[in-house]
Amino acid sequence: MAVKIYVTYNDVHKMCQEVAPKILADFQPNLMVAIGGGGYVPARILRSFLKQPGSPNIPIQAIGLSLYEKLANSGDADVEAPGTKVTRTQWLDMSALGEMENLVGKRVLIVDEVDDTRTTLEYAVKELQKDVEEARAKLGSDKKTEFAIFVLHNKDKQKKGALPQDIVDHHYHAARTVGDEWICYPWEALDIEEHDRNAAAALAK
Ligand code: 5GP
């Protein structure tokens, strides 16, 4: 069976805390876009550490993208296998923040839990850039919207997806770089005590 890494809620909290100052150093996000479902909890925790005294909380928008499907006969109910295409299950609801035009000239932080093949992140960045570019053209503005990425884990492997070089060089933050292992996040656990025991057992080894 493939190696599994068990990550606890406290691990996630501390990873967000650790990376927040690096994000703030040269990118003060105006908006976070959490890729669901794995990006939701990290985005919310990260927001607490990105909060600046005297400034309002950074709004979090959710998008739903799905690449992985449970394999009926994989022999391991927890491990999922990659699909081939990204399915959009939810997209930005900008009506709460005005309209898409409000993203023009802003800094947007995209949050997901893991960068595996990079297919999902590539899709998210491309589609968000497309929407923003449309809004920019409509406004006749020359203001650029900047994107940054935060993930808890980046798997060090051959990627299928590609990201703009500017993001890779300056605005890509992974709290941990790991091998090609399966990571079990706490929000997926059906028995959180057992999950935490597994995490502690791995630490004790
Ligand atoms: P990518 O598009 O980078 O291949 O995959 C991104 C999505 O695949 C993640 O958002 C996550 O839902 C799922 N995924 C990939 N690897 C893992 C893993 O090791 N553990 C879990 N829980 N999900 C994963």
PDB file of C-alpha atoms and ligand atoms in Angstrom:
ATOM      1  CA  MET A   1       0.000   0.000   0.000  1.00  0.00           C
ATOM      2  CA  ALA A   2       1.198   3.508  -0.776  1.00  0.00           C
ATOM      3  CA  VAL A   3       2.791   5.553   2.009  1.00  0.00           C
ATOM      4  CA  LYS A   4       0.349   7.921   3.694  1.00  0.00           C
ATOM      5  CA  ILE A   5       1.130  11.119   5.511  1.00  0.00           C
ATOM      6  CA  TYR A   6      -1.303  12.047   8.296  1.00  0.00           C
ATOM      7  CA  VAL A   7      -1.662  15.775   8.876  1.00  0.00           C
ATOM      8  CA  THR A   8      -3.431  17.089  11.983  1.00  0.00           C
ATOM      9  CA  TYR A   9      -5.472  20.269  12.396  1.00  0.00           C
ATOM     10  CA  ASN A  10      -2.666  21.699  14.506  1.00  0.00           C
ATOM     11  CA  ASP A  11      -0.172  20.908  11.744  1.00  0.00           C
ATOM     12  CA  VAL A  12      -2.367  22.794   9.271  1.00  0.00           C
ATOM     13  CA  HIS A  13      -2.725  25.736  11.651  1.00  0.00           C
ATOM     14  CA  LYS A  14       1.026  25.991  12.165  1.00  0.00           C
ATOM     15  CA  MET A  15       1.781  25.667   8.450  1.00  0.00           C
ATOM     16  CA  CYS A  16      -0.538  28.610   7.744  1.00  0.00           C
ATOM     17  CA  GLN A  17       1.051  30.620  10.534  1.00  0.00           C
ATOM     18  CA  GLU A  18       4.526  29.882   9.200  1.00  0.00           C
ATOM     19  CA  VAL A  19       3.837  30.976   5.635  1.00  0.00           C
ATOM     20  CA  ALA A  20       1.630  34.036   6.292  1.00  0.00           C
ATOM     21  CA  PRO A  21       4.553  36.450   6.883  1.00  0.00           C
ATOM     22  CA  LYS A  22       6.184  35.301   3.636  1.00  0.00           C
ATOM     23  CA  ILE A  23       2.983  36.043   1.724  1.00  0.00           C
ATOM     24  CA  LEU A  24       2.603  39.422   3.418  1.00  0.00           C
ATOM     25  CA  ALA A  25       6.207  40.362   2.678  1.00  0.00           C
ATOM     26  CA  ASP A  26       5.500  41.257  -0.940  1.00  0.00           C
ATOM     27  CA  PHE A  27       1.850  40.486  -1.619  1.00  0.00           C
ATOM     28  CA  GLN A  28      -0.928  41.885   0.514  1.00  0.00           C
ATOM     29  CA  PRO A  29      -3.949  40.022  -0.870  1.00  0.00           C
ATOM     30  CA  ASN A  30      -7.227  41.877  -1.400  1.00  0.00           C
ATOM     31  CA  LEU A  31      -9.117  38.638  -1.943  1.00  0.00           C
ATOM     32  CA  MET A  32      -8.609  34.941  -1.324  1.00  0.00           C
ATOM     33  CA  VAL A  33      -9.999  32.313  -3.670  1.00  0.00           C
ATOM     34  CA  ALA A  34     -10.260  28.952  -1.927  1.00  0.00           C
ATOM     35  CA  ILE A  35     -10.411  25.905  -4.156  1.00  0.00           C
ATOM     36  CA  GLY A  36     -12.929  23.532  -2.631  1.00  0.00           C
ATOM     37  CA  GLY A  37     -13.054  21.450  -0.687  1.00  0.00           C
ATOM     38  CA  GLY A  38      -9.377  21.191   0.417  1.00  0.00           C
ATOM     39  CA  GLY A  39      -8.661  24.907   0.248  1.00  0.00           C
ATOM     40  CA  TYR A  40     -11.480  26.016   2.566  1.00  0.00           C
ATOM     41  CA  VAL A  41      -9.986  25.264   5.977  1.00  0.00           C
ATOM     42  CA  PRO A  42      -6.455  26.481   5.133  1.00  0.00           C
ATOM     43  CA  ALA A  43      -7.899  29.694   3.633  1.00  0.00           C
ATOM     44  CA  ARG A  44      -9.878  30.445   6.779  1.00  0.00           C
ATOM     45  CA  ILE A  45      -6.924  29.792   9.076  1.00  0.00           C
ATOM     46  CA  LEU A  46      -4.545  31.741   6.873  1.00  0.00           C
ATOM     47  CA  ARG A  47      -6.898  34.721   6.938  1.00  0.00           C
ATOM     48  CA  SER A  48      -6.363  35.107  10.680  1.00  0.00           C
ATOM     49  CA  PHE A  49      -2.616  35.350  10.140  1.00  0.00           C
ATOM     50  CA  LEU A  50      -2.923  37.718   7.173  1.00  0.00           C
ATOM     51  CA  LYS A  51      -5.166  40.124   9.087  1.00  0.00           C
ATOM     52  CA  GLN A  52      -3.558  43.527   9.499  1.00  0.00           C
ATOM     53  CA  PRO A  53      -4.504  45.695  12.462  1.00  0.00           C
ATOM     54  CA  GLY A  54      -6.943  48.371  11.330  1.00  0.00           C
ATOM     55  CA  SER A  55      -7.752  46.600   8.053  1.00  0.00           C
ATOM     56  CA  PRO A  56     -10.857  44.526   7.417  1.00  0.00           C
ATOM     57  CA  ASN A  57     -10.671  40.739   7.055  1.00  0.00           C
ATOM     58  CA  ILE A  58      -9.734  39.599   3.577  1.00  0.00           C
ATOM     59  CA  PRO A  59     -12.836  38.229   1.829  1.00  0.00           C
ATOM     60  CA  ILE A  60     -12.733  34.551   0.869  1.00  0.00           C
ATOM     61  CA  GLN A  61     -14.480  33.409  -2.295  1.00  0.00           C
ATOM     62  CA  ALA A  62     -14.913  29.718  -3.041  1.00  0.00           C
ATOM     63  CA  ILE A  63     -14.568  27.893  -6.304  1.00  0.00           C
ATOM     64  CA  GLY A  64     -15.260  24.191  -6.723  1.00  0.00           C
ATOM     65  CA  LEU A  65     -12.958  22.220  -8.994  1.00  0.00           C
ATOM     66  CA  SER A  66     -12.841  18.473  -9.165  1.00  0.00           C
ATOM     67  CA  LEU A  67     -10.180  16.338 -10.824  1.00  0.00           C
ATOM     68  CA  TYR A  68     -10.008  13.259  -8.654  1.00  0.00           C
ATOM     69  CA  GLU A  69     -12.618  10.563  -8.457  1.00  0.00           C
ATOM     70  CA  LYS A  70     -12.841   7.671  -6.029  1.00  0.00           C
ATOM     71  CA  LEU A  71     -11.742   4.481  -7.702  1.00  0.00           C
ATOM     72  CA  ALA A  72     -14.316   1.767  -7.114  1.00  0.00           C
ATOM     73  CA  ASN A  73     -11.729  -1.034  -7.161  1.00  0.00           C
ATOM     74  CA  SER A  74      -8.588   0.662  -5.896  1.00  0.00           C
ATOM     75  CA  GLY A  75      -8.558  -1.555  -2.788  1.00  0.00           C
ATOM     76  CA  ASP A  76      -8.058   1.497  -0.619  1.00  0.00           C
ATOM     77  CA  ALA A  77     -11.152   3.581   0.006  1.00  0.00           C
ATOM     78  CA  ASP A  78      -9.139   6.617   1.151  1.00  0.00           C
ATOM     79  CA  VAL A  79      -6.874   6.933  -1.854  1.00  0.00           C
ATOM     80  CA  GLU A  80      -8.225   8.673  -4.910  1.00  0.00           C
ATOM     81  CA  ALA A  81      -7.013   8.410  -8.470  1.00  0.00           C
ATOM     82  CA  PRO A  82      -6.589  11.305 -10.849  1.00  0.00           C
ATOM     83  CA  GLY A  83      -9.263  11.986 -13.419  1.00  0.00           C
ATOM     84  CA  THR A  84      -8.314  13.516 -16.707  1.00  0.00           C
ATOM     85  CA  LYS A  85     -10.197  16.753 -16.722  1.00  0.00           C
ATOM     86  CA  VAL A  86     -11.110  19.459 -14.302  1.00  0.00           C
ATOM     87  CA  THR A  87     -14.816  19.823 -13.613  1.00  0.00           C
ATOM     88  CA  ARG A  88     -16.096  23.189 -12.461  1.00  0.00           C
ATOM     89  CA  THR A  89     -18.654  22.661  -9.711  1.00  0.00           C
ATOM     90  CA  GLN A  90     -18.726  26.226  -8.389  1.00  0.00           C
ATOM     91  CA  TRP A  91     -17.335  29.569  -9.576  1.00  0.00           C
ATOM     92  CA  LEU A  92     -16.838  33.069  -8.170  1.00  0.00           C
ATOM     93  CA  ASP A  93     -19.907  34.854  -6.957  1.00  0.00           C
ATOM     94  CA  MET A  94     -18.788  38.417  -7.403  1.00  0.00           C
ATOM     95  CA  SER A  95     -22.238  39.862  -6.762  1.00  0.00           C
ATOM     96  CA  ALA A  96     -21.321  40.039  -3.069  1.00  0.00           C
ATOM     97  CA  LEU A  97     -18.223  42.097  -3.845  1.00  0.00           C
ATOM     98  CA  GLY A  98     -19.640  44.218  -6.624  1.00  0.00           C
ATOM     99  CA  GLU A  99     -18.823  42.637  -9.939  1.00  0.00           C
ATOM    100  CA  MET A 100     -15.849  40.962 -11.586  1.00  0.00           C
ATOM    101  CA  GLU A 101     -14.610  44.493 -12.420  1.00  0.00           C
ATOM    102  CA  ASN A 102     -13.696  44.802  -8.759  1.00  0.00           C
ATOM    103  CA  LEU A 103     -10.885  42.314  -9.298  1.00  0.00           C
ATOM    104  CA  VAL A 104      -9.138  44.524 -11.827  1.00  0.00           C
ATOM    105  CA  GLY A 105      -5.869  45.828 -10.373  1.00  0.00           C
ATOM    106  CA  LYS A 106      -6.193  43.648  -7.250  1.00  0.00           C
ATOM    107  CA  ARG A 107      -4.024  40.979  -5.626  1.00  0.00           C
ATOM    108  CA  VAL A 108      -5.714  37.598  -5.475  1.00  0.00           C
ATOM    109  CA  LEU A 109      -4.396  34.723  -3.363  1.00  0.00           C
ATOM    110  CA  ILE A 110      -5.473  31.274  -4.564  1.00  0.00           C
ATOM    111  CA  VAL A 111      -5.529  28.650  -1.806  1.00  0.00           C
ATOM    112  CA  ASP A 112      -5.602  24.873  -2.118  1.00  0.00           C
ATOM    113  CA  GLU A 113      -4.422  22.077   0.141  1.00  0.00           C
ATOM    114  CA  VAL A 114      -2.083  20.248  -2.241  1.00  0.00           C
ATOM    115  CA  ASP A 115      -0.358  20.798  -5.554  1.00  0.00           C
ATOM    116  CA  ASP A 116      -0.103  17.303  -6.996  1.00  0.00           C
ATOM    117  CA  THR A 117      -0.100  17.164 -10.815  1.00  0.00           C
ATOM    118  CA  ARG A 118      -0.765  20.954 -10.870  1.00  0.00           C
ATOM    119  CA  THR A 119      -3.677  20.446 -13.265  1.00  0.00           C
ATOM    120  CA  THR A 120      -6.172  22.058 -10.892  1.00  0.00           C
ATOM    121  CA  LEU A 121      -4.012  25.090 -10.142  1.00  0.00           C
ATOM    122  CA  GLU A 122      -3.271  25.628 -13.825  1.00  0.00           C
ATOM    123  CA  TYR A 123      -6.981  25.536 -14.573  1.00  0.00           C
ATOM    124  CA  ALA A 124      -7.834  27.910 -11.704  1.00  0.00           C
ATOM    125  CA  VAL A 125      -5.205  30.496 -12.670  1.00  0.00           C
ATOM    126  CA  LYS A 126      -6.037  30.399 -16.394  1.00  0.00           C
ATOM    127  CA  GLU A 127      -9.776  30.705 -15.872  1.00  0.00           C
ATOM    128  CA  LEU A 128      -9.482  33.445 -13.270  1.00  0.00           C
ATOM    129  CA  GLN A 129      -7.076  35.358 -15.524  1.00  0.00           C
ATOM    130  CA  LYS A 130      -9.521  35.002 -18.400  1.00  0.00           C
ATOM    131  CA  ASP A 131     -12.417  36.405 -16.359  1.00  0.00           C
ATOM    132  CA  VAL A 132     -10.338  39.276 -15.020  1.00  0.00           C
ATOM    133  CA  GLU A 133      -8.968  40.108 -18.474  1.00  0.00           C
ATOM    134  CA  GLU A 134     -12.516  40.297 -19.828  1.00  0.00           C
ATOM    135  CA  ALA A 135     -13.490  42.665 -17.018  1.00  0.00           C
ATOM    136  CA  ARG A 136     -10.332  44.744 -17.552  1.00  0.00           C
ATOM    137  CA  ALA A 137     -11.005  45.114 -21.266  1.00  0.00           C
ATOM    138  CA  LYS A 138     -14.604  46.112 -20.553  1.00  0.00           C
ATOM    139  CA  LEU A 139     -13.418  48.818 -18.160  1.00  0.00           C
ATOM    140  CA  GLY A 140     -10.681  49.948 -20.553  1.00  0.00           C
ATOM    141  CA  SER A 141      -8.297  49.819 -17.577  1.00  0.00           C
ATOM    142  CA  ASP A 142      -4.555  49.203 -17.796  1.00  0.00           C
ATOM    143  CA  LYS A 143      -4.362  47.956 -14.203  1.00  0.00           C
ATOM    144  CA  LYS A 144      -3.007  44.432 -13.785  1.00  0.00           C
ATOM    145  CA  THR A 145      -4.481  41.854 -11.455  1.00  0.00           C
ATOM    146  CA  GLU A 146      -1.830  39.807  -9.710  1.00  0.00           C
ATOM    147  CA  PHE A 147      -2.181  36.223  -8.558  1.00  0.00           C
ATOM    148  CA  ALA A 148      -0.351  34.314  -5.840  1.00  0.00           C
ATOM    149  CA  ILE A 149      -0.741  30.715  -4.689  1.00  0.00           C
ATOM    150  CA  PHE A 150      -0.666  29.106  -1.259  1.00  0.00           C
ATOM    151  CA  VAL A 151      -0.766  25.348  -0.744  1.00  0.00           C
ATOM    152  CA  LEU A 152      -0.031  23.290   2.346  1.00  0.00           C
ATOM    153  CA  HIS A 153       1.857  20.640   0.354  1.00  0.00           C
ATOM    154  CA  ASN A 154       3.610  20.608  -2.975  1.00  0.00           C
ATOM    155  CA  LYS A 155       4.475  17.162  -4.294  1.00  0.00           C
ATOM    156  CA  ASP A 156       7.939  17.142  -5.791  1.00  0.00           C
ATOM    157  CA  LYS A 157       7.149  15.350  -9.047  1.00  0.00           C
ATOM    158  CA  GLN A 158       6.767  15.852 -12.773  1.00  0.00           C
ATOM    159  CA  LYS A 159       3.850  18.282 -13.138  1.00  0.00           C
ATOM    160  CA  LYS A 160       1.210  18.019 -15.831  1.00  0.00           C
ATOM    161  CA  GLY A 161       0.015  21.578 -15.381  1.00  0.00           C
ATOM    162  CA  ALA A 162       2.045  24.767 -15.746  1.00  0.00           C
ATOM    163  CA  LEU A 163       1.806  28.091 -13.949  1.00  0.00           C
ATOM    164  CA  PRO A 164       2.865  31.543 -15.156  1.00  0.00           C
ATOM    165  CA  GLN A 165       6.602  32.013 -14.525  1.00  0.00           C
ATOM    166  CA  ASP A 166       6.010  35.146 -12.464  1.00  0.00           C
ATOM    167  CA  ILE A 167       3.894  33.151 -10.007  1.00  0.00           C
ATOM    168  CA  VAL A 168       6.407  30.283  -9.836  1.00  0.00           C
ATOM    169  CA  ASP A 169       9.314  32.679  -9.260  1.00  0.00           C
ATOM    170  CA  HIS A 170       7.743  35.159  -6.860  1.00  0.00           C
ATOM    171  CA  HIS A 171       4.270  34.259  -5.696  1.00  0.00           C
ATOM    172  CA  TYR A 172       4.146  30.519  -5.088  1.00  0.00           C
ATOM    173  CA  HIS A 173       4.091  29.400  -1.455  1.00  0.00           C
ATOM    174  CA  ALA A 174       4.042  25.780  -0.336  1.00  0.00           C
ATOM    175  CA  ALA A 175       4.330  25.188   3.412  1.00  0.00           C
ATOM    176  CA  ARG A 176       5.880  21.758   2.768  1.00  0.00           C
ATOM    177  CA  THR A 177       7.433  19.998  -0.181  1.00  0.00           C
ATOM    178  CA  VAL A 178       6.887  16.255  -0.055  1.00  0.00           C
ATOM    179  CA  GLY A 179       7.395  13.196  -2.236  1.00  0.00           C
ATOM    180  CA  ASP A 180       4.699  11.511  -4.263  1.00  0.00           C
ATOM    181  CA  GLU A 181       2.832  10.204  -1.222  1.00  0.00           C
ATOM    182  CA  TRP A 182      -0.828  10.286  -0.316  1.00  0.00           C
ATOM    183  CA  ILE A 183      -1.594  12.954   2.253  1.00  0.00           C
ATOM    184  CA  CYS A 184      -4.532  12.417   4.628  1.00  0.00           C
ATOM    185  CA  TYR A 185      -6.000  15.717   5.787  1.00  0.00           C
ATOM    186  CA  PRO A 186      -7.922  15.952   9.065  1.00  0.00           C
ATOM    187  CA  TRP A 187     -11.133  17.244   7.476  1.00  0.00           C
ATOM    188  CA  GLU A 188     -11.398  14.029   5.463  1.00  0.00           C
ATOM    189  CA  ALA A 189     -11.127  11.793   8.527  1.00  0.00           C
ATOM    190  CA  LEU A 190     -14.219   9.915   9.652  1.00  0.00           C
ATOM    191  CA  ASP A 191     -12.496   9.073  12.926  1.00  0.00           C
ATOM    192  CA  ILE A 192     -10.390  12.072  13.954  1.00  0.00           C
ATOM    193  CA  GLU A 193      -8.978  10.323  17.053  1.00  0.00           C
ATOM    194  CA  GLU A 194      -7.666   7.477  14.925  1.00  0.00           C
ATOM    195  CA  HIS A 195      -6.331   9.992  12.386  1.00  0.00           C
ATOM    196  CA  ASP A 196      -4.435  11.831  15.139  1.00  0.00           C
ATOM    197  CA  ARG A 197      -3.131   8.521  16.519  1.00  0.00           C
ATOM    198  CA  ASN A 198      -1.794   7.655  13.068  1.00  0.00           C
ATOM    199  CA  ALA A 199      -0.111  11.064  12.857  1.00  0.00           C
ATOM    200  CA  ALA A 200       1.447  10.646  16.314  1.00  0.00           C
ATOM    201  CA  ALA A 201       2.622   7.097  15.507  1.00  0.00           C
ATOM    202  CA  ALA A 202       4.402   8.314  12.379  1.00  0.00           C
ATOM    203  CA  LEU A 203       6.098  11.053  14.412  1.00  0.00           C
ATOM    204  CA  ALA A 204       7.253   8.551  17.049  1.00  0.00           C
ATOM    205  CA  LYS A 205       8.975   6.358  14.449  1.00  0.00           C
TER     206      LYS A 205
HETATM  207  P1  5GP B   1      -3.765  18.269  -8.963  1.00  0.00           P
HETATM  208  O1  5GP B   1      -4.693  18.957  -9.924  1.00  0.00           O
HETATM  209  O2  5GP B   1      -2.636  19.117  -8.494  1.00  0.00           O
HETATM  210  O3  5GP B   1      -3.312  16.942  -9.491  1.00  0.00           O
HETATM  211  O4  5GP B   1      -4.624  17.851  -7.725  1.00  0.00           O
HETATM  212  C1  5GP B   1      -5.205  18.702  -6.901  1.00  0.00           C
HETATM  213  C2  5GP B   1      -6.296  18.037  -6.102  1.00  0.00           C
HETATM  214  O5  5GP B   1      -6.171  16.610  -6.018  1.00  0.00           O
HETATM  215  C3  5GP B   1      -6.210  18.505  -4.700  1.00  0.00           C
HETATM  216  O6  5GP B   1      -6.910  19.686  -4.508  1.00  0.00           O
HETATM  217  C4  5GP B   1      -6.794  17.325  -3.921  1.00  0.00           C
HETATM  218  O7  5GP B   1      -8.185  17.431  -3.860  1.00  0.00           O
HETATM  219  C5  5GP B   1      -6.449  16.105  -4.731  1.00  0.00           C
HETATM  220  N1  5GP B   1      -5.230  15.430  -4.212  1.00  0.00           N
HETATM  221  C6  5GP B   1      -4.076  15.232  -4.879  1.00  0.00           C
HETATM  222  N2  5GP B   1      -3.184  14.592  -4.110  1.00  0.00           N
HETATM  223  C7  5GP B   1      -3.763  14.402  -2.909  1.00  0.00           C
HETATM  224  C8  5GP B   1      -3.322  13.814  -1.665  1.00  0.00           C
HETATM  225  O8  5GP B   1      -2.187  13.332  -1.497  1.00  0.00           O
HETATM  226  N3  5GP B   1      -4.219  13.788  -0.655  1.00  0.00           N
HETATM  227  C9  5GP B   1      -5.474  14.292  -0.784  1.00  0.00           C
HETATM  228  N4  5GP B   1      -6.262  14.215   0.272  1.00  0.00           N
HETATM  229  N5  5GP B   1      -5.923  14.868  -1.914  1.00  0.00           N
HETATM  230  C10 5GP B   1      -5.075  14.938  -2.982  1.00  0.00           C
END
